[in-house]
Short mmCIF file of C-alpha atoms in Angstrom, two decimals:
data_model
loop_
_atom_site.label_atom_id
_atom_site.label_comp_id
_atom_site.label_asym_id
_atom_site.label_seq_id
_atom_site.Cartn_x
_atom_site.Cartn_y
_atom_site.Cartn_z
CA MET A 1227 0.00 0.00 0.00
CA THR A 1228 1.44 3.39 -0.97
CA GLN A 1229 1.87 6.31 1.41
CA GLN A 1230 -0.91 8.13 -0.44
CA GLU A 1231 -3.27 5.23 0.07
CA THR A 1232 -2.40 4.91 3.74
CA THR A 1233 -2.71 8.54 4.82
CA ALA A 1234 -4.98 9.81 2.06
CA ARG A 1235 -3.45 13.29 2.04
CA ALA A 1236 -5.34 15.81 -0.03
CA PRO A 1237 -3.59 18.14 -2.49
CA GLY A 1238 -1.91 21.00 -0.66
CA GLY A 1239 -0.88 18.89 2.34
CA THR A 1240 -4.16 18.85 4.28
CA MET A 1241 -5.20 15.58 5.82
CA ALA A 1242 -8.18 13.91 4.14
CA THR A 1243 -10.95 12.15 5.99
CA ASP A 1244 -10.28 8.52 5.02
CA GLN A 1245 -7.36 7.22 7.08
CA VAL A 1246 -6.31 3.84 8.41
CA PHE A 1247 -7.16 3.26 12.09
CA GLN A 1248 -9.16 6.47 12.35
CA VAL A 1249 -12.95 6.65 12.28
CA GLU A 1250 -14.13 7.58 8.80
CA THR A 1251 -15.95 10.92 8.68
CA ASN A 1252 -17.54 10.62 5.25
CA GLY A 1253 -20.94 9.00 4.97
CA ILE A 1254 -23.17 8.59 1.95
CA GLU A 1255 -22.67 12.21 0.88
CA PRO A 1256 -20.51 12.56 -2.28
CA VAL A 1257 -16.79 12.18 -1.58
CA PRO A 1258 -15.06 15.41 -2.71
CA ASP A 1259 -12.22 15.20 -5.22
CA GLU A 1260 -9.63 16.29 -2.65
CA ASP A 1261 -10.47 13.25 -0.49
CA ARG A 1262 -10.17 10.74 -3.32
CA HIS A 1263 -7.16 8.45 -3.43
CA GLY A 1264 -5.93 4.97 -4.31
CA GLY A 1265 -6.21 3.02 -7.54
CA ALA A 1266 -8.01 0.17 -9.25
CA LYS A 1267 -5.42 -2.34 -7.96
CA ASP A 1268 -6.81 -1.84 -4.46
CA LEU A 1269 -10.01 -3.53 -5.60
CA PHE A 1270 -8.20 -6.78 -6.33
CA TRP A 1271 -7.20 -7.16 -2.69
CA LEU A 1272 -10.59 -6.02 -1.41
CA TRP A 1273 -12.56 -8.60 -3.41
CA PHE A 1274 -9.86 -11.27 -3.14
CA GLY A 1275 -9.64 -11.00 0.64
CA SER A 1276 -13.36 -10.70 1.28
CA ASN A 1277 -14.04 -13.87 -0.73
CA LEU A 1278 -11.43 -16.02 0.96
CA THR A 1279 -14.26 -17.38 3.05
CA PHE A 1280 -15.14 -20.97 3.89
CA THR A 1281 -18.67 -20.32 2.66
CA TYR A 1282 -17.46 -21.06 -0.88
CA VAL A 1283 -16.11 -24.42 0.28
CA ILE A 1284 -19.58 -25.19 1.62
CA ASN A 1285 -21.14 -24.06 -1.68
CA GLY A 1286 -18.86 -26.35 -3.66
CA ALA A 1287 -19.76 -29.27 -1.40
CA LEU A 1288 -23.46 -28.50 -1.84
CA ALA A 1289 -23.09 -28.77 -5.62
CA VAL A 1290 -21.88 -32.35 -5.19
CA ALA A 1291 -24.70 -33.00 -2.72
CA PHE A 1292 -27.15 -31.93 -5.44
CA GLY A 1293 -25.88 -34.79 -7.59
CA LEU A 1294 -23.16 -33.20 -9.73
CA SER A 1295 -19.86 -34.93 -10.46
CA PHE A 1296 -16.49 -33.35 -9.74
CA TRP A 1297 -16.11 -31.81 -13.20
CA GLN A 1298 -19.76 -30.75 -13.44
CA ALA A 1299 -19.61 -29.03 -10.06
CA THR A 1300 -16.29 -27.43 -10.96
CA GLY A 1301 -17.84 -26.01 -14.13
CA VAL A 1302 -20.67 -24.48 -12.11
CA VAL A 1303 -18.16 -23.00 -9.66
CA VAL A 1304 -16.21 -21.35 -12.51
CA LEU A 1305 -19.33 -19.96 -14.16
CA GLY A 1306 -20.48 -18.59 -10.82
CA GLY A 1307 -17.13 -16.87 -10.35
CA LEU A 1308 -17.49 -15.07 -13.68
CA ALA A 1309 -20.40 -13.12 -12.17
CA PHE A 1310 -17.80 -10.99 -10.39
CA PHE A 1311 -17.11 -9.22 -13.68
CA ALA A 1312 -20.60 -7.71 -13.58
CA ILE A 1313 -20.29 -6.89 -9.88
CA SER A 1314 -16.93 -5.21 -10.35
CA ALA A 1315 -18.09 -3.20 -13.38
CA ALA A 1316 -20.95 -1.82 -11.30
CA GLY A 1317 -18.35 -0.07 -9.18
CA LEU A 1318 -17.89 2.55 -11.92
CA SER A 1319 -21.06 4.20 -10.62
CA GLY A 1320 -19.24 4.91 -7.36
CA VAL A 1321 -16.29 6.50 -9.15
CA ARG A 1322 -18.58 8.87 -11.05
CA THR A 1323 -20.92 9.81 -8.20
CA GLY A 1324 -18.70 9.49 -5.15
CA THR A 1325 -21.48 7.84 -3.18
CA ALA A 1326 -22.71 4.42 -2.06
CA THR A 1327 -24.57 1.87 -4.19
CA LEU A 1328 -27.80 2.12 -2.19
CA VAL A 1329 -27.85 5.86 -2.86
CA ILE A 1330 -27.28 5.33 -6.58
CA SER A 1331 -30.17 2.86 -6.66
CA ARG A 1332 -32.49 5.80 -6.01
CA ALA A 1333 -32.17 6.41 -9.75
CA PRO A 1334 -34.07 3.26 -10.83
CA PHE A 1335 -36.46 3.08 -7.85
CA GLY A 1336 -36.97 6.68 -6.71
CA VAL A 1337 -35.91 8.19 -3.40
CA ARG A 1338 -38.85 6.71 -1.47
CA GLY A 1339 -39.18 3.65 -3.65
CA ASN A 1340 -35.60 2.79 -2.83
CA TRP A 1341 -36.41 2.53 0.87
CA PRO A 1342 -38.13 -0.90 0.92
CA ALA A 1343 -35.48 -2.34 -1.40
CA GLY A 1344 -32.82 -0.80 0.82
CA MET A 1345 -34.42 -2.37 3.86
CA LEU A 1346 -34.46 -5.80 2.20
CA ASN A 1347 -30.85 -5.39 1.12
CA TRP A 1348 -29.86 -4.51 4.67
CA VAL A 1349 -31.61 -7.63 5.95
CA VAL A 1350 -29.79 -9.82 3.43
CA SER A 1351 -26.43 -8.15 4.15
CA ILE A 1352 -26.90 -8.85 7.82
CA GLY A 1353 -27.93 -12.39 6.90
CA TYR A 1354 -24.63 -12.97 5.13
CA THR A 1355 -22.76 -11.47 8.07
CA ILE A 1356 -24.58 -13.92 10.33
CA LEU A 1357 -23.67 -16.83 8.06
CA ASN A 1358 -19.99 -16.01 8.14
CA THR A 1359 -20.07 -15.27 11.85
CA VAL A 1360 -21.55 -18.71 12.49
CA VAL A 1361 -18.92 -20.43 10.33
CA GLY A 1362 -16.13 -18.58 12.11
CA THR A 1363 -17.62 -19.32 15.51
CA LEU A 1364 -17.87 -23.04 14.82
CA ALA A 1365 -14.24 -23.10 13.69
CA LEU A 1366 -13.03 -21.25 16.77
CA GLU A 1367 -15.15 -23.51 19.01
CA ALA A 1368 -13.49 -26.55 17.45
CA PHE A 1369 -10.10 -24.91 17.99
CA PHE A 1370 -10.88 -24.47 21.68
CA ALA A 1371 -11.96 -28.10 21.92
CA ASP A 1372 -8.77 -29.36 20.26
CA LEU A 1373 -6.71 -27.47 22.83
CA GLY A 1374 -8.85 -28.76 25.68
CA TRP A 1375 -9.80 -25.28 26.85
CA VAL A 1376 -13.55 -24.75 27.01
CA SER A 1377 -16.38 -26.71 25.43
CA GLY A 1378 -20.13 -26.90 25.26
CA HIS A 1379 -22.29 -23.79 25.28
CA THR A 1380 -19.61 -21.83 27.15
CA GLY A 1381 -17.01 -22.48 24.46
CA ARG A 1382 -19.44 -21.66 21.68
CA ALA A 1383 -20.54 -18.42 23.34
CA LEU A 1384 -16.91 -17.34 23.89
CA ALA A 1385 -16.06 -18.16 20.27
CA LEU A 1386 -19.03 -16.11 19.07
CA LEU A 1387 -17.97 -13.13 21.19
CA ILE A 1388 -14.41 -13.20 19.83
CA THR A 1389 -15.59 -13.55 16.22
CA LEU A 1390 -17.96 -10.61 16.55
CA ALA A 1391 -15.26 -8.48 18.18
CA LEU A 1392 -12.75 -9.15 15.40
CA THR A 1393 -15.31 -8.12 12.81
CA PHE A 1394 -16.70 -5.00 14.41
CA VAL A 1395 -13.36 -3.50 15.45
CA VAL A 1396 -12.34 -3.14 11.79
CA ALA A 1397 -15.73 -2.23 10.34
CA LEU A 1398 -16.22 0.52 12.91
CA TRP A 1399 -13.16 2.44 11.70
CA GLY A 1400 -14.47 2.62 8.15
CA HIS A 1401 -13.37 2.49 4.52
CA ALA A 1402 -9.59 2.95 4.75
CA THR A 1403 -9.17 0.47 7.60
CA VAL A 1404 -11.42 -2.05 5.86
CA GLN A 1405 -9.28 -1.95 2.71
CA PHE A 1406 -6.07 -2.07 4.73
CA ALA A 1407 -7.23 -5.07 6.76
CA GLU A 1408 -8.56 -6.95 3.73
CA ARG A 1409 -5.20 -6.64 1.97
CA TRP A 1410 -3.00 -7.79 4.82
CA ILE A 1411 -5.28 -10.55 6.04
CA ALA A 1412 -5.53 -11.76 2.43
CA TYR A 1413 -1.76 -12.26 2.27
CA VAL A 1414 -1.92 -14.74 5.14
CA LEU A 1415 -5.15 -16.44 4.12
CA ALA A 1416 -3.98 -16.91 0.52
CA VAL A 1417 -0.97 -18.94 1.65
CA GLY A 1418 -3.03 -21.01 4.05
CA PHE A 1419 -5.82 -21.81 1.59
CA ALA A 1420 -3.24 -22.68 -1.09
CA VAL A 1421 -1.88 -25.32 1.28
CA LEU A 1422 -5.45 -26.52 1.89
CA LEU A 1423 -5.90 -27.06 -1.85
CA VAL A 1424 -2.69 -29.08 -1.96
CA PHE A 1425 -4.14 -31.46 0.62
CA LEU A 1426 -7.66 -31.73 -0.87
CA LEU A 1427 -7.22 -31.86 -4.64
CA PRO A 1428 -5.04 -35.01 -5.03
CA GLY A 1429 -7.64 -37.22 -3.35
CA ALA A 1430 -10.64 -35.92 -5.31
CA ASP A 1431 -12.73 -38.45 -7.19
CA THR A 1432 -12.58 -37.05 -10.71
CA GLY A 1433 -13.48 -40.23 -12.55
CA GLY A 1434 -16.54 -42.40 -12.70
CA ALA A 1435 -19.45 -42.63 -15.11
CA ALA A 1436 -21.30 -39.58 -16.40
CA VAL A 1437 -23.72 -38.13 -13.86
CA HIS A 1438 -27.19 -36.85 -14.76
CA PRO A 1439 -28.34 -34.68 -11.84
CA GLY A 1440 -31.44 -33.48 -13.68
CA ALA A 1441 -32.88 -29.99 -13.94
CA SER A 1442 -33.30 -29.71 -10.18
CA GLY A 1443 -29.68 -30.55 -9.38
CA TRP A 1444 -28.23 -28.20 -12.00
CA SER A 1445 -30.48 -25.29 -11.13
CA LEU A 1446 -29.96 -25.57 -7.36
CA ALA A 1447 -26.20 -25.71 -7.85
CA PHE A 1448 -26.26 -22.54 -9.96
CA VAL A 1449 -28.48 -20.78 -7.43
CA VAL A 1450 -26.09 -21.53 -4.58
CA MET A 1451 -22.99 -20.59 -6.58
CA LEU A 1452 -24.41 -17.30 -7.82
CA ALA A 1453 -25.90 -16.35 -4.46
CA GLY A 1454 -22.46 -15.23 -3.27
CA PRO A 1455 -21.63 -12.84 -6.14
CA PHE A 1456 -25.24 -11.61 -6.35
CA SER A 1457 -25.17 -10.68 -2.67
CA TYR A 1458 -22.58 -8.01 -3.54
CA VAL A 1459 -24.80 -6.17 -6.04
CA PRO A 1460 -25.74 -3.49 -3.44
CA MET A 1461 -22.08 -2.93 -2.48
CA PRO A 1462 -19.53 -2.25 -5.27
CA ALA A 1463 -19.79 1.56 -5.27
CA ASP A 1464 -19.23 1.57 -1.51
CA TYR A 1465 -15.58 0.68 -2.20
CA THR A 1466 -14.99 2.69 -5.37
CA ARG A 1467 -16.42 6.03 -4.29
CA TYR A 1468 -13.02 7.17 -3.00
CA LEU A 1469 -11.20 6.38 -6.27
CA PRO A 1470 -10.19 9.33 -8.50
CA ARG A 1471 -12.59 10.20 -11.31
CA THR A 1472 -9.85 9.31 -13.83
CA THR A 1473 -10.00 5.60 -12.86
CA SER A 1474 -10.76 3.62 -16.03
CA MET A 1475 -13.66 1.19 -16.25
CA ARG A 1476 -11.44 -1.48 -17.78
CA SER A 1477 -8.90 -1.53 -14.96
CA LEU A 1478 -11.60 -1.19 -12.32
CA THR A 1479 -13.55 -4.13 -13.76
CA TRP A 1480 -10.60 -6.45 -14.27
CA TYR A 1481 -8.87 -5.95 -10.94
CA GLY A 1482 -12.04 -6.34 -8.89
CA ALA A 1483 -13.37 -9.26 -10.93
CA LEU A 1484 -10.13 -11.21 -10.83
CA GLY A 1485 -9.92 -10.78 -7.07
CA GLY A 1486 -13.39 -12.22 -6.49
CA PHE A 1487 -13.04 -14.87 -9.21
CA VAL A 1488 -9.72 -16.34 -8.06
CA SER A 1489 -10.63 -16.72 -4.40
CA SER A 1490 -14.23 -17.89 -4.88
CA VAL A 1491 -13.33 -20.44 -7.56
CA ALA A 1492 -10.31 -21.81 -5.69
CA LEU A 1493 -12.31 -22.39 -2.51
CA GLY A 1494 -15.35 -23.64 -4.41
CA VAL A 1495 -13.22 -26.29 -6.11
CA ALA A 1496 -11.76 -27.20 -2.73
CA GLY A 1497 -15.29 -27.85 -1.50
CA VAL A 1498 -16.09 -29.94 -4.55
CA ALA A 1499 -12.94 -32.02 -4.03
CA ALA A 1500 -13.67 -32.55 -0.35
CA ALA A 1501 -17.28 -33.60 -1.02
CA THR A 1502 -16.13 -36.39 -3.35
CA GLN A 1503 -14.08 -37.87 -0.50
CA THR A 1504 -16.11 -37.50 2.70
CA ASP A 1505 -19.45 -36.52 4.22
CA MET A 1506 -19.67 -32.71 4.20
CA THR A 1507 -22.94 -32.33 6.11
CA ASP A 1508 -20.80 -30.58 8.69
CA ALA A 1509 -18.41 -28.94 6.24
CA VAL A 1510 -15.82 -27.78 8.76
CA ALA A 1511 -15.59 -31.19 10.48
CA GLY A 1512 -15.72 -33.02 7.14
CA THR A 1513 -12.84 -31.03 5.69
CA GLU A 1514 -10.82 -31.35 8.87
CA LYS A 1515 -10.90 -35.17 8.53
CA LEU A 1516 -9.02 -34.92 5.23
CA LEU A 1517 -6.14 -32.91 6.66
CA PRO A 1518 -3.01 -34.01 8.55
CA GLY A 1519 -3.15 -33.45 12.29
CA TRP A 1520 -0.54 -30.68 12.35
CA PHE A 1521 -2.54 -28.59 9.85
CA GLN A 1522 -5.95 -28.91 11.51
CA PRO A 1523 -5.51 -26.01 13.98
CA LEU A 1524 -4.22 -23.83 11.12
CA PHE A 1525 -7.23 -24.85 9.04
CA LEU A 1526 -9.60 -23.73 11.79
CA ALA A 1527 -7.75 -20.41 11.94
CA LEU A 1528 -8.23 -20.05 8.17
CA VAL A 1529 -11.96 -20.63 8.52
CA LEU A 1530 -12.17 -17.99 11.22
CA GLY A 1531 -10.05 -15.49 9.26
CA GLY A 1532 -12.04 -15.94 6.06
CA SER A 1533 -15.31 -15.49 7.89
CA VAL A 1534 -14.08 -12.27 9.46
CA THR A 1535 -12.83 -10.77 6.17
CA ASN A 1536 -16.18 -11.34 4.50
CA SER A 1537 -18.17 -10.11 7.47
CA ILE A 1538 -16.14 -6.90 7.62
CA VAL A 1539 -17.13 -5.97 4.06
CA THR A 1540 -20.80 -6.82 4.39
CA LEU A 1541 -21.05 -5.15 7.77
CA TYR A 1542 -19.47 -1.91 6.55
CA SER A 1543 -21.86 -1.78 3.60
CA SER A 1544 -24.84 -2.57 5.80
CA SER A 1545 -23.89 0.43 7.94
CA LEU A 1546 -23.95 2.70 4.87
CA ASN A 1547 -27.26 1.07 4.02
CA LEU A 1548 -28.67 2.15 7.39
CA GLN A 1549 -27.75 5.75 6.65
CA VAL A 1550 -29.70 5.50 3.38
CA LEU A 1551 -32.64 4.32 5.49
CA GLY A 1552 -32.34 7.39 7.72
CA VAL A 1553 -30.11 6.24 10.60
CA PRO A 1554 -27.58 9.07 11.22
CA TRP A 1555 -23.94 8.69 10.19
CA SER A 1556 -22.65 7.71 13.62
CA ARG A 1557 -21.56 4.70 15.61
CA SER A 1558 -25.21 3.91 16.29
CA ARG A 1559 -25.34 2.20 12.90
CA ALA A 1560 -22.63 -0.23 13.90
CA ILE A 1561 -24.33 -0.89 17.23
CA ILE A 1562 -27.60 -1.73 15.47
CA SER A 1563 -25.88 -4.06 13.00
CA ALA A 1564 -23.87 -5.66 15.82
CA ALA A 1565 -26.97 -6.35 17.88
CA VAL A 1566 -28.90 -7.88 14.98
CA THR A 1567 -25.91 -9.96 13.86
CA ALA A 1568 -25.34 -11.24 17.38
CA ALA A 1569 -29.00 -12.16 17.81
CA GLY A 1570 -29.16 -13.93 14.46
CA SER A 1571 -25.93 -15.79 15.14
CA LEU A 1572 -27.24 -16.94 18.52
CA CYS A 1573 -30.35 -18.35 16.85
CA ALA A 1574 -28.34 -20.13 14.15
CA LEU A 1575 -25.88 -21.59 16.65
CA PHE A 1576 -28.19 -22.60 19.48
CA LEU A 1577 -31.72 -23.00 18.09
CA THR A 1578 -31.57 -24.43 14.53
CA ASP A 1579 -29.59 -26.85 12.39
CA PHE A 1580 -26.95 -24.76 10.66
CA THR A 1581 -26.59 -26.71 7.42
CA SER A 1582 -30.30 -26.68 6.59
CA SER A 1583 -30.56 -23.04 7.62
CA LEU A 1584 -27.71 -22.13 5.28
CA LEU A 1585 -29.27 -23.97 2.35
CA SER A 1586 -32.68 -22.44 2.95
CA PHE A 1587 -31.22 -18.96 3.27
CA LEU A 1588 -29.19 -19.17 0.05
CA SER A 1589 -32.14 -20.60 -1.86
CA LEU A 1590 -34.47 -17.79 -0.80
CA LEU A 1591 -31.85 -15.07 -1.16
CA ILE A 1592 -32.17 -14.90 -4.94
CA ILE A 1593 -35.90 -14.09 -4.77
CA VAL A 1594 -34.90 -10.60 -3.62
CA PHE A 1595 -31.44 -10.10 -5.03
CA ALA A 1596 -31.92 -11.35 -8.57
CA PRO A 1597 -34.80 -8.98 -9.47
CA TRP A 1598 -33.28 -6.05 -7.57
CA GLY A 1599 -29.95 -6.58 -9.27
CA GLY A 1600 -31.61 -6.95 -12.66
CA VAL A 1601 -33.29 -3.54 -12.35
CA PHE A 1602 -30.24 -1.81 -10.90
CA LEU A 1603 -27.77 -3.17 -13.48
CA THR A 1604 -30.15 -2.50 -16.37
CA ASP A 1605 -30.60 1.08 -15.20
CA MET A 1606 -26.84 1.46 -14.88
CA ILE A 1607 -26.33 0.27 -18.46
CA MET A 1608 -29.10 2.50 -19.80
CA ARG A 1609 -27.54 5.51 -18.07
CA ARG A 1610 -23.97 4.38 -18.88
CA CYS A 1611 -23.12 5.07 -15.24
CA ARG A 1612 -23.76 8.78 -15.82
CA TYR A 1613 -25.94 10.06 -12.98
CA ASP A 1614 -26.90 13.49 -11.71
CA ALA A 1615 -24.97 13.03 -8.45
CA PRO A 1616 -26.43 16.02 -6.56
CA ALA A 1617 -29.96 14.91 -7.50
CA LEU A 1618 -29.39 11.58 -5.76
CA HIS A 1619 -29.32 13.51 -2.49
CA ALA A 1620 -31.79 16.29 -3.36
CA GLY A 1621 -35.06 14.66 -2.25
CA PRO A 1622 -38.26 16.21 -3.67
CA ASP A 1623 -36.25 18.83 -5.56
CA GLY A 1624 -34.16 16.28 -7.46
CA ALA A 1625 -34.58 14.48 -10.76
CA TYR A 1626 -34.98 11.11 -9.04
CA TRP A 1627 -38.06 11.98 -7.03
CA TYR A 1628 -40.35 10.93 -9.92
CA ARG A 1629 -43.94 10.48 -8.69
CA SER A 1630 -44.11 11.26 -4.97
CA GLY A 1631 -40.68 9.70 -4.53
CA TYR A 1632 -41.39 6.50 -6.47
CA HIS A 1633 -40.25 5.47 -9.94
CA PRO A 1634 -43.16 3.44 -11.34
CA ALA A 1635 -41.01 1.62 -13.89
CA GLY A 1636 -38.47 0.45 -11.32
CA MET A 1637 -41.03 -0.58 -8.72
CA THR A 1638 -43.13 -2.46 -11.26
CA ALA A 1639 -40.13 -4.28 -12.71
CA LEU A 1640 -38.93 -5.26 -9.23
CA LEU A 1641 -42.30 -6.67 -8.22
CA VAL A 1642 -42.70 -8.59 -11.49
CA GLY A 1643 -39.24 -10.09 -11.11
CA MET A 1644 -39.86 -11.07 -7.49
CA VAL A 1645 -43.15 -12.74 -8.39
CA PHE A 1646 -41.44 -14.73 -11.14
CA ALA A 1647 -38.61 -15.72 -8.78
CA ALA A 1648 -41.06 -16.78 -6.07
CA LEU A 1649 -43.09 -18.87 -8.51
CA THR A 1650 -40.00 -20.75 -9.69
CA CYS A 1651 -38.12 -21.05 -6.39
CA ASP A 1652 -37.32 -24.48 -4.99
CA SER A 1653 -36.12 -24.41 -1.38
CA GLU A 1654 -36.83 -26.09 1.93
CA LEU A 1655 -38.83 -23.09 3.11
CA TRP A 1656 -40.75 -22.42 -0.08
CA THR A 1657 -41.45 -24.25 -3.34
CA GLY A 1658 -43.07 -22.25 -6.11
CA PRO A 1659 -46.07 -23.69 -7.96
CA LEU A 1660 -44.17 -23.66 -11.28
CA VAL A 1661 -41.29 -25.83 -10.07
CA ALA A 1662 -43.06 -29.15 -10.65
CA PRO A 1663 -44.25 -28.30 -14.19
CA LEU A 1664 -40.66 -27.25 -14.99
CA GLY A 1665 -39.34 -30.68 -14.03
CA GLY A 1666 -38.00 -29.56 -10.67
CA ALA A 1667 -35.89 -26.71 -12.09
CA ASP A 1668 -35.25 -23.67 -9.92
CA LEU A 1669 -35.37 -20.59 -12.18
CA THR A 1670 -35.14 -17.88 -9.54
CA LEU A 1671 -31.96 -16.57 -11.18
CA PHE A 1672 -33.99 -15.61 -14.22
CA GLY A 1673 -35.87 -13.18 -12.01
CA SER A 1674 -33.03 -10.77 -12.80
CA VAL A 1675 -33.57 -11.16 -16.53
CA VAL A 1676 -37.33 -10.73 -16.18
CA SER A 1677 -37.03 -7.61 -14.03
CA GLY A 1678 -34.33 -6.15 -16.27
CA LEU A 1679 -36.39 -6.64 -19.43
CA VAL A 1680 -39.53 -5.24 -17.82
CA TYR A 1681 -37.59 -2.19 -16.63
CA TRP A 1682 -36.07 -1.60 -20.07
CA ALA A 1683 -39.49 -1.88 -21.73
CA LEU A 1684 -41.07 0.58 -19.29
CA ALA A 1685 -38.21 3.08 -19.00
CA ARG A 1686 -36.42 3.03 -22.35
CA ARG A 1687 -37.97 6.33 -23.46
CA THR A 1688 -37.39 8.22 -20.23
CA VAL A 1689 -34.13 6.90 -18.78
CA ALA A 1690 -30.94 8.24 -20.37
CA PRO A 1691 -27.39 9.16 -19.30
CA HIS A 1692 -27.00 12.44 -17.43
CA THR A 1693 -25.48 14.91 -19.87
CA ALA A 1694 -22.81 16.30 -17.53
CA LEU A 1695 -20.66 14.28 -15.18
CA SER A 1696 -20.88 15.51 -11.62
#
């Protein structure tokens, strides 16, 4: 990291507001040019580090559980990783507006219309934070047990407390500290997970007869693999809004996409390999069985570290999301997110079966994220990432107020996409009435296509790029 990136000094020698280990002072208001710093390369480490999470190992194992062979599941993992190119490209909106993604989404939905979608996105962001917190807690609990320290509910509660503390300490400081931590933690995690791959890949069952998992198996595998990248749709601008306006879309897209692709695919393949060798119902315990004894404590540390890096990113974005919803830019946002995450983690760890809860959550996640992402990305393409930045914050006096604060085209497209996704969703908690006629296929992902097409049809004559960059 360069000196400029670390201290973020503004031209003329004054100290900018985005510094490592100091509480960030900027909120969702546009970041001024004098506070902008860094480069596109920073995005590689952000997305690489935040996706070095054991969740992708679980996802890869689930693909095998759905009936796919090693090579079939690996293909799904790779295709899922390619979705990071779209996620990374969406970050250009942050460069041009200097604000967060959930503010920019006022353009397709309207200032008031964006509120319910923002609320849902906050819920899902917290949900992903809970998922990673639970994974990290289980790993740390197992670490305690291996050392003979504490066990039972006491050990689990202590592990949860430590995992939450590691996450919130970094997220509370803000943008610069988040990027700094993601980079340096990624260095360590990358080495550790590379060793994990060395242990898991040689024993993978890559042979055998051709497998025919059917429409249900293929579709569920794609849903799970794409749930991870899709969950970032409300976030990319949060981490590009400090970049200089001269940052090119090509470099921004490639660096961010490669970071997310490399880590998610590597760990997804590790999960696929492990699932062909052992029972992965409890993914952490299943993977641990395949490792030599000396590496098992290090493996548990990797699980914990990966969970924390991902939770830091989602938690920081969820805090910005709360400001969009009207919670003031203060530490109260972090306290709210911490309380909800802690409560959700307690439920997942002490009241329900974690594996089934994870599967149900990922299956239902796309009902919201696919249509929302379809509208947002379509609007971004139609506007070519050229927004009237001041109008995003102007309320009733701005161009994005539309009709009483709602954009009819965006709201209609979102609802249509969600209805389609719900009708074609196949999960433990909900099975849509169209799943059986479709041969068991889960088509919730196509909710994004449906919502995007509906939005384009309704808004193609009124939505256009803003004529002057702000």
